[in-house]
Tab-separated table of C-alpha atoms and ligand atoms in Angstrom:
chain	number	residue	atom	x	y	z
P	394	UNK	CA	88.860	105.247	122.243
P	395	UNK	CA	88.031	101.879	120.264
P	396	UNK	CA	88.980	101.558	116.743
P	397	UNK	CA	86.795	100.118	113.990
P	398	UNK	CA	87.124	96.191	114.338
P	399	UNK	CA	88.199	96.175	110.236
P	400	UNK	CA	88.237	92.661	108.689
P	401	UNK	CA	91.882	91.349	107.892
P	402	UNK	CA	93.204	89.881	105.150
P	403	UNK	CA	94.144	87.037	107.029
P	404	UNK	CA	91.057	86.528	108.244
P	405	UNK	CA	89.434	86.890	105.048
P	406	UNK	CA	91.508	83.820	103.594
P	407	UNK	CA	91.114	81.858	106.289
P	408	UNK	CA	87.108	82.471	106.033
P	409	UNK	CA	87.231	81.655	102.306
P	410	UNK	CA	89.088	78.730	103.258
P	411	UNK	CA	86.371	77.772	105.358
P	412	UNK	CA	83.969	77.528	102.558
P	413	UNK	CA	85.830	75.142	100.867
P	414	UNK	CA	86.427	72.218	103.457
P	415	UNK	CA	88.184	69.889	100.753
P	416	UNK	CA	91.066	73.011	101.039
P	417	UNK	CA	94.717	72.016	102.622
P	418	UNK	CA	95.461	75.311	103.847
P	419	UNK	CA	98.274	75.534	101.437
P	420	UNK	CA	96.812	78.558	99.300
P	421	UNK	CA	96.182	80.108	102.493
P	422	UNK	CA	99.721	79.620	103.918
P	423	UNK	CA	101.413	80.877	100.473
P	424	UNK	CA	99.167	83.903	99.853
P	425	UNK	CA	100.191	84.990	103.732
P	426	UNK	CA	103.808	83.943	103.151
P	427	UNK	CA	103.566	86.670	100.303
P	428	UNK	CA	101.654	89.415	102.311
P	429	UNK	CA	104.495	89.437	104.647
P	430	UNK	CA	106.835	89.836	102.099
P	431	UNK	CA	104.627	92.362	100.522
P	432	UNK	CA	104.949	94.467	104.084
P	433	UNK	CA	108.250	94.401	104.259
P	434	UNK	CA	108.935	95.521	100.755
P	435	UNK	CA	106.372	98.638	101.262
P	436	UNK	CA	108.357	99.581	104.157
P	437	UNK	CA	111.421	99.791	102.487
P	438	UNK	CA	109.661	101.549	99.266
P	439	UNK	CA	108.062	104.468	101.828
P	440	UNK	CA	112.111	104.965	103.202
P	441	UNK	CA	113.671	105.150	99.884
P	442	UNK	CA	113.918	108.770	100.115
P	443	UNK	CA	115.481	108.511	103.174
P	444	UNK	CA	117.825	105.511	102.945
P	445	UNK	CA	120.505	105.668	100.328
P	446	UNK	CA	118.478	102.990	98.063
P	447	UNK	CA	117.248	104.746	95.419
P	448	UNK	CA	119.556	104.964	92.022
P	449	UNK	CA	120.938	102.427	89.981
P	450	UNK	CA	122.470	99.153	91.326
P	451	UNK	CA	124.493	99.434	87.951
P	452	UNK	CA	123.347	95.767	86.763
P	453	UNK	CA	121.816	94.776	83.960
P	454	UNK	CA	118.528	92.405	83.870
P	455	UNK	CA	117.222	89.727	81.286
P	456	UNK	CA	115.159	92.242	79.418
P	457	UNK	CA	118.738	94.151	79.002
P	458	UNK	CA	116.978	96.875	81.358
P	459	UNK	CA	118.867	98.631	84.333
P	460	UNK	CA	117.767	97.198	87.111
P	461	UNK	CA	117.104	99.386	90.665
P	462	UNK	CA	118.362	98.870	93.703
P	463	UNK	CA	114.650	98.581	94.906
P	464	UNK	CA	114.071	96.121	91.903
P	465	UNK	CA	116.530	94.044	93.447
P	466	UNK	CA	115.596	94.874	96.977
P	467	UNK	CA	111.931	93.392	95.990
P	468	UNK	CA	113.155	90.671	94.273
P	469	UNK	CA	115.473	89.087	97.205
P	470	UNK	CA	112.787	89.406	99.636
P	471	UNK	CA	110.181	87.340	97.731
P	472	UNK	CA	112.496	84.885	96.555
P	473	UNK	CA	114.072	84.248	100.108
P	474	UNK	CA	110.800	84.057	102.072
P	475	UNK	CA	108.942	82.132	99.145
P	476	UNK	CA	111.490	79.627	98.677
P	477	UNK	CA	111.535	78.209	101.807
P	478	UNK	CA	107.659	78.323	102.846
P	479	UNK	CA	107.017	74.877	101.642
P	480	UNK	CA	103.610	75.901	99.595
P	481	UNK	CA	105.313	76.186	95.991
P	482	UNK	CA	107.510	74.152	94.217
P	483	UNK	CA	109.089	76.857	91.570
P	484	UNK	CA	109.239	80.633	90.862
P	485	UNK	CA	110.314	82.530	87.990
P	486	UNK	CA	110.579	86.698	88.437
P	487	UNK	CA	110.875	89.251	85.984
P	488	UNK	CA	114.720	90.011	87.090
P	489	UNK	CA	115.807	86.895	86.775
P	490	UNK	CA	116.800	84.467	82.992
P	491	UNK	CA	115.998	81.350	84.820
P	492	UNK	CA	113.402	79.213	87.002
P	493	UNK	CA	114.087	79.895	90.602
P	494	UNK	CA	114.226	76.573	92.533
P	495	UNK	CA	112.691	76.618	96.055
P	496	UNK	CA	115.012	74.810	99.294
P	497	UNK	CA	115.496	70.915	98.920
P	498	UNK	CA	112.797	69.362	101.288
P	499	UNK	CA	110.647	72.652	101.040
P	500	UNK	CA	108.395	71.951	97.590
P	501	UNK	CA	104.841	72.240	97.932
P	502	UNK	CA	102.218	72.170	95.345
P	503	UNK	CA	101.862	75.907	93.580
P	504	UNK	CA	103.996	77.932	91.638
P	505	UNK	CA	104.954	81.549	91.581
P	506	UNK	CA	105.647	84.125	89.033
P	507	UNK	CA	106.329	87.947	89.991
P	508	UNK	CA	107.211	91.324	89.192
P	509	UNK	CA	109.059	92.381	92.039
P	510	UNK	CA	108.467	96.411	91.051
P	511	UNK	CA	106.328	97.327	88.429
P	512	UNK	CA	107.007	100.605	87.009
P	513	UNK	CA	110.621	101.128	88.249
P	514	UNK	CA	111.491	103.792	86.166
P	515	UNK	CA	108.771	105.893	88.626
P	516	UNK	CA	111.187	104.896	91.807
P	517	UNK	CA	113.193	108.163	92.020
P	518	UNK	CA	110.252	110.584	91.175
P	519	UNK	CA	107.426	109.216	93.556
P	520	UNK	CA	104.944	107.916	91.710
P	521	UNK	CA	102.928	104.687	92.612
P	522	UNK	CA	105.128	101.353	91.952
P	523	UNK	CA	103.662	98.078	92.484
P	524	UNK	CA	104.536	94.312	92.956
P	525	UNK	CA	102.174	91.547	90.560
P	526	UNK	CA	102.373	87.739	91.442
P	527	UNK	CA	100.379	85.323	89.681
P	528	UNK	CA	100.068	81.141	90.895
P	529	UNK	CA	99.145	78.377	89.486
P	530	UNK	CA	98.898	74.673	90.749
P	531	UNK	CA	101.691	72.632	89.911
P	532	UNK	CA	101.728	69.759	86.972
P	533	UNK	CA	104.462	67.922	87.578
P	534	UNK	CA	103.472	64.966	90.449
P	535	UNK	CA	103.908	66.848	93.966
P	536	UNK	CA	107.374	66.282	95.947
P	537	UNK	CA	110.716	67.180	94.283
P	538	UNK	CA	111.416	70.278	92.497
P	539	UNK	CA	109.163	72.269	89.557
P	540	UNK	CA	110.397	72.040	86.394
P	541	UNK	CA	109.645	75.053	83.500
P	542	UNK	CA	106.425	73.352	82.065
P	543	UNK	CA	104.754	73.559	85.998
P	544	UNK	CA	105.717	77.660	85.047
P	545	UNK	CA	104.746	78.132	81.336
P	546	UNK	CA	100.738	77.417	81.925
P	547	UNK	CA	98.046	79.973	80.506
P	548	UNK	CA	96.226	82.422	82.439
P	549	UNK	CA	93.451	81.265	82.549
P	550	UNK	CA	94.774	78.429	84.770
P	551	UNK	CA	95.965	80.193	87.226
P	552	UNK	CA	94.701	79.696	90.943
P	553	UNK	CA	95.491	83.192	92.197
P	554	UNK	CA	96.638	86.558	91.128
P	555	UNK	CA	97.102	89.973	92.664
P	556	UNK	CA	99.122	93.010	93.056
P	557	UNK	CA	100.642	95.010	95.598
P	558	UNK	CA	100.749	98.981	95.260
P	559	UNK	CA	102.721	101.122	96.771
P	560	UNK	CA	100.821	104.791	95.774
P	561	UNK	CA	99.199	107.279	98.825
P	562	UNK	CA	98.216	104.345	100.622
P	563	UNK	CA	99.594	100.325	100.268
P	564	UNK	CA	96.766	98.574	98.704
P	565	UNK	CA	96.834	94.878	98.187
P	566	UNK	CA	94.333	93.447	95.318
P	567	UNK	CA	93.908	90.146	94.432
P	568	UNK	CA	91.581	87.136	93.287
P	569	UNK	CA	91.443	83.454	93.538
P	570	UNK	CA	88.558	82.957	91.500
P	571	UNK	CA	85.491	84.397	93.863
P	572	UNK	CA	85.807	87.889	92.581
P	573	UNK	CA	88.517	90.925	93.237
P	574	UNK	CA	89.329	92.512	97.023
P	575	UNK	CA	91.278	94.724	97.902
P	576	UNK	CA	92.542	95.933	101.214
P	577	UNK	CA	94.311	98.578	102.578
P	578	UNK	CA	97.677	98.300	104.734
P	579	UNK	CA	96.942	100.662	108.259
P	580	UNK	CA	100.987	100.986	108.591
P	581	UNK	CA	100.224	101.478	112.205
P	582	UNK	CA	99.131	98.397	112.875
P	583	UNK	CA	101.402	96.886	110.055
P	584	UNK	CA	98.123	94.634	108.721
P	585	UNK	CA	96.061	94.958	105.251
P	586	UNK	CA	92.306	95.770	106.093
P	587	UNK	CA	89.660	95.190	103.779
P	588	UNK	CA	88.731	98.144	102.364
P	589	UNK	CA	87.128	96.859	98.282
P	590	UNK	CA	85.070	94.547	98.827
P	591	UNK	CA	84.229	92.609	95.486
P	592	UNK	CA	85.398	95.121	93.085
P	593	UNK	CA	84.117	95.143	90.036
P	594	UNK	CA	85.126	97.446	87.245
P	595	UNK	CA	82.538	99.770	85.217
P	596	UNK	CA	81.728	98.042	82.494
P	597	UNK	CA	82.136	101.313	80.091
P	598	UNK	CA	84.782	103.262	81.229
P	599	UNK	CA	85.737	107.294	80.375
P	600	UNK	CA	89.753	107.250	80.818
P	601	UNK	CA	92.192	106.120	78.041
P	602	UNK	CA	95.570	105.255	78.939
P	603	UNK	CA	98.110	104.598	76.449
P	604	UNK	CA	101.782	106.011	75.659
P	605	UNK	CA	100.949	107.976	72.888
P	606	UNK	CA	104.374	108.628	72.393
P	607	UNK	CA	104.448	105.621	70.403
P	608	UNK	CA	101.864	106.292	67.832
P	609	UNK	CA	103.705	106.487	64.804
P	610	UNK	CA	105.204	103.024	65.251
P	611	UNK	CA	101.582	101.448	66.338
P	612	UNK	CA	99.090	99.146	63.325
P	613	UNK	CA	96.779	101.052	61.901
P	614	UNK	CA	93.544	99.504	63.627
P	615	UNK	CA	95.545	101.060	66.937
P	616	UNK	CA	95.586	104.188	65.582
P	617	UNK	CA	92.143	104.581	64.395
P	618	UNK	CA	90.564	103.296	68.090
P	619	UNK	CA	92.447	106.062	69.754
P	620	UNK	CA	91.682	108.691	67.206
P	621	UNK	CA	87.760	107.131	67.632
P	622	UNK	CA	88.528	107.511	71.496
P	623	UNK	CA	89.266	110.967	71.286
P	624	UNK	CA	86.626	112.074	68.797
P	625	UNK	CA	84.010	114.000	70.150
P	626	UNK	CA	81.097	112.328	70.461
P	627	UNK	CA	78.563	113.246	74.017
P	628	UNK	CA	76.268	110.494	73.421
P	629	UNK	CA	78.654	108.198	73.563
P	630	UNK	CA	80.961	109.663	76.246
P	631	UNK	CA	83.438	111.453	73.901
P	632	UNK	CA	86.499	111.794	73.873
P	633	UNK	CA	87.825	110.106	76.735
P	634	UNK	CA	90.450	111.611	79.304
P	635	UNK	CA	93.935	110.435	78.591
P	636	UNK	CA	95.416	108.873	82.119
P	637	UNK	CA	98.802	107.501	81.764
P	638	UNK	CA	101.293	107.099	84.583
P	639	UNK	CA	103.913	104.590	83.186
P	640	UNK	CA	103.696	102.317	85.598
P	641	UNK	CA	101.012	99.532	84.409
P	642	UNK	CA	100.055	98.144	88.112
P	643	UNK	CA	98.828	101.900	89.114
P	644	UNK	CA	97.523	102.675	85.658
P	645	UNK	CA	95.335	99.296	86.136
P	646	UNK	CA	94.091	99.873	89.208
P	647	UNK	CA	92.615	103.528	88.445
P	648	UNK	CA	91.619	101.684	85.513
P	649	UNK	CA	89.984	98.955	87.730
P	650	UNK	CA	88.165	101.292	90.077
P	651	UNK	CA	87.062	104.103	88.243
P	652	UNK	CA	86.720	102.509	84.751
P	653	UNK	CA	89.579	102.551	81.911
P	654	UNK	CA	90.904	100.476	78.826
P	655	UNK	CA	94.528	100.092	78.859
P	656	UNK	CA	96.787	99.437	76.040
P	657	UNK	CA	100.215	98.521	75.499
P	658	UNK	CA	100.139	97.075	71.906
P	659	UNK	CA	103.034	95.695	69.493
P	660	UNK	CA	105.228	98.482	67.851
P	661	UNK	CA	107.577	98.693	65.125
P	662	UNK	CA	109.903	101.190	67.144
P	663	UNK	CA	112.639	98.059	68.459
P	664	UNK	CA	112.837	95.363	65.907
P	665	UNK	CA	113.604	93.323	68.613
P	666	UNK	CA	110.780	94.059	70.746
P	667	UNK	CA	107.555	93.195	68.349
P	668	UNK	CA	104.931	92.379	70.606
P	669	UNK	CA	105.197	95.509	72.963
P	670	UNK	CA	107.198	95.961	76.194
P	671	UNK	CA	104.390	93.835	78.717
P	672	UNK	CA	105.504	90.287	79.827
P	673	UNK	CA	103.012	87.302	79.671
P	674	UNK	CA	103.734	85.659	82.698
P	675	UNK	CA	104.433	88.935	85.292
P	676	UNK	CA	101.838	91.263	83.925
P	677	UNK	CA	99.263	90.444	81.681
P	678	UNK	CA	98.370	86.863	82.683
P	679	UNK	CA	97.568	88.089	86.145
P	680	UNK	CA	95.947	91.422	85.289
P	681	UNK	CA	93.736	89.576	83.096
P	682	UNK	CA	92.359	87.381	85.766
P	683	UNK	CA	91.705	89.801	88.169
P	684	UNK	CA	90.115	91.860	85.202
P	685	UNK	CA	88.233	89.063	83.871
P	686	UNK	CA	86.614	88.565	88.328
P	687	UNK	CA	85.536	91.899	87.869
P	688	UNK	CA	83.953	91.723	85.016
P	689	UNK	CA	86.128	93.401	82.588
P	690	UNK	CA	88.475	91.818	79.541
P	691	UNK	CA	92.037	91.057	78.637
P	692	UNK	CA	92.908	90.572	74.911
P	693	UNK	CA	96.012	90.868	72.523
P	694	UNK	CA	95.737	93.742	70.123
P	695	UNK	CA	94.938	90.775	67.526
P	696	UNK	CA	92.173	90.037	69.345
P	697	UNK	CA	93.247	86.418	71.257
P	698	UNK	CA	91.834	86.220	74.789
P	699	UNK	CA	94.966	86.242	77.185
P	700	UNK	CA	93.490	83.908	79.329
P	701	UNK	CA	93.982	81.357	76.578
P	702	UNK	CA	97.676	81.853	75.680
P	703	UNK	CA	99.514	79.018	75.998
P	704	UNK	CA	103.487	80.411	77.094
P	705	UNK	CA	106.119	79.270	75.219
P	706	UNK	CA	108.901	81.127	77.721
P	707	UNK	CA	109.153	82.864	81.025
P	708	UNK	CA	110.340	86.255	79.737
P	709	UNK	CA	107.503	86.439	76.398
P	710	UNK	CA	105.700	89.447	75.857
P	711	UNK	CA	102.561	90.006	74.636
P	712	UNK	CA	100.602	92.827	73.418
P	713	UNK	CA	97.880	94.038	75.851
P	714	UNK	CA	94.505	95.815	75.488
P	715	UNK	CA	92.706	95.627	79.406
P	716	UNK	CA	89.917	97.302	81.016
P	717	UNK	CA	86.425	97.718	80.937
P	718	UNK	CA	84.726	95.455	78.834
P	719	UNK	CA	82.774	97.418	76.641
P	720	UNK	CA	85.603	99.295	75.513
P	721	UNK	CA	87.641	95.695	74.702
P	722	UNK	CA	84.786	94.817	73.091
P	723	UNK	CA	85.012	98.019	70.808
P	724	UNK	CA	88.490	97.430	70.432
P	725	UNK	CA	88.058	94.398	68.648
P	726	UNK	CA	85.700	95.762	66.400
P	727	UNK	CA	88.365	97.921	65.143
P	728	UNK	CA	90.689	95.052	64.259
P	729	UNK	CA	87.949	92.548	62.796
P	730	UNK	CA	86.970	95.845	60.409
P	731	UNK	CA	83.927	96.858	61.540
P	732	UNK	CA	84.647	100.214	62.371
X	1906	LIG	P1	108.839	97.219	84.796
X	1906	LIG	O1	109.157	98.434	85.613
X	1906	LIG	O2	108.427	96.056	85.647
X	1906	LIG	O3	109.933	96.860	83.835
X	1906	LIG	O4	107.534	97.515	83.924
X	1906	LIG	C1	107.380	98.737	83.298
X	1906	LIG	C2	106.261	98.622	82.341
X	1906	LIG	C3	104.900	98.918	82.909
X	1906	LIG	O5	104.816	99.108	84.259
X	1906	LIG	C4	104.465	100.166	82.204
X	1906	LIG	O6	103.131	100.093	81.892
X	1906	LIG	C5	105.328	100.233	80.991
X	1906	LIG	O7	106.490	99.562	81.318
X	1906	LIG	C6	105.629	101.640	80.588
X	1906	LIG	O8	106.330	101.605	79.402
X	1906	LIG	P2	106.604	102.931	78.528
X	1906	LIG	O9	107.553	103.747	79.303
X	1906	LIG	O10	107.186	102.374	77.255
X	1906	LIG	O11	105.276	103.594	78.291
X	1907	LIG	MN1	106.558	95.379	85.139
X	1908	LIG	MN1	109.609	95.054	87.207
């Protein structure tokens, strides 16, 4: 019995690389540098039920959240293989206050920004948990070590961005500017296979996903889209289904295939916390490029293109309204007044 010769990712960077013949191989290198790392965490994620991982490691990160034993898991295993595979020259993750220097002799030309695990608070009941990097090319001159200003560039900038999920299947999605594919990990074989070829998300979508727990502390143009969302209303697809798991990477990527508009807008419920809970560098810088390659939108719920933030630190956060396009676009007729 043969199998179906599948294309691998590998292969498919390595044929995109071929396209562009003034290409060092560097992108290439880093982006499989991070696959493996990407395999190694999924294995560990599909035995957490089994190993005695799951829980609290009883620390405490930089957004004064508990970190997981898997968060931390995660977040060794990128920064140990990435720091020493010679294509990037800094990283900054989501668990960590500072830039993450890379081994003396080892900087390259890219830099890396991650969530280790999205949507940890899903760990210990099962549901889909994903892993978000985002790259950019360096500013500073190449050789010797990254400094915070190669890190704090806007989204639109960036050179590549995916994500990871670990739901029913792995799935690994990402772009580097020629559209979205994704591919699926055959654990037997232990490679990604592409399964999405150039995704590209409905441009009107029919799911709505928001925690709606929050409503009393959202603006009032929030407020009124929603309640607009769930009016009824056939002709134009009214209401929409509600769709929220909590964990943004797998709440994006239904949103991606199938059509969706996410939001996770500024609140007055923490004083401390004004623009939402979503961080600018791990989560919606990269979401935004892949939404923006296929075809979709990423703004603030003020209405600023994400793509054209300029960061001011590693850990900011930013409020987020993603998804199909036509339903950003409605969005922002709500907060411009026109609805
Ligand atoms: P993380 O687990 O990396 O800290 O991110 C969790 C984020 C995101 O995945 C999700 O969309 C959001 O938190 C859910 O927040 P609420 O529980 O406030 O809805
Ligand atoms: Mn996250
Ligand atoms: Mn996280």
């Amino acid at each position: 019995m043969t199998r179906p010769l599948g294309i691998t990712v590998s292969r498919h960077i390595m044929d995109s690389q071929r396209l562009h013949p003034e290409a060092t191989g560097d992108l290439t290198g880093l982006l499989n540098e991070l696959i493996v790392a990407a395999k190694t965490i999924s294995a560990e994620v599909n035995m957490a039920g089994l190993a005695d991982i799951l829980g609290m490691s009883g620390k405490t990160n930089i957004q004064g959240e508990h970190v997981q034993k898997l968060d931390d898991f995660a977040n060794n295993t990128i920064k140990r293989r990435m720091a020493r595979c010679g294509y990037i020259c800094a990283m900054t993750s989501e668990e960590e206050a500072d830039i993450i220097p890379v081994v003396e002799g080892y900087e390259g030309k890219y830099t890396l920004a991650f969530d280790p695990l999205d949507g940890s608070s899903n760990i210990d009941v099962n549901v889909s948990i994903g892993t978000i990097f985002s790259i950019h090319r360096r500013l500073s001159p190449d050789g010797g070590p990254g400094d915070e200003s190669d890190l704090l560039q806007p989204a639109g900038r960036q050179v590549a961005a995916g994500y990871i999920i670990y739901g029913s299947s792995t799935m690994l999605v990402f772009t580097t500017g020629e559209g979205v594919q994704g591919f699926t990990l055959d654990p037997s074989v232990g490679e990604f296979f592409l399964s999405h070829p150039d995704i590209r998300i409905p441009e009107k979508s029919k799911y709505l996903s928001v925690n709606e727990g929050n409503y009393r502390y959202w603006q009032e143009p929030v407020r009124r889209y929603i309640e607009y969302l769930k009016e009824e209303d056939r002709a134009t697809g009214r209401p929409y289904s509600a769709r929220y798991i909590g964990s943004m990477v797998a709440d994006f990527h239904r949103n991606l295939i199938a059509g969706g508009v996410f939001l996770y807008p500024s609140d007055s419920k923490d004083p401390t916390k004004p623009y939402g809970k979503l961080r600018l560098l791990y989560e919606a810088a990269p979401m935004a490029f892949l939404v923006e390659q296929a075809g979709g939108r990423a703004i603030t719920d003020d209405g600023l293109e994400i793509s054209e933030i300029q960061p001011d630190g590693l850990h900011q956060r930013v409020p987020l309204v993603v998804g199909s396009r036509r339903d950003v676009d409605l969005y922002q007729e709500f907060i411009r007044g026109q609805r």
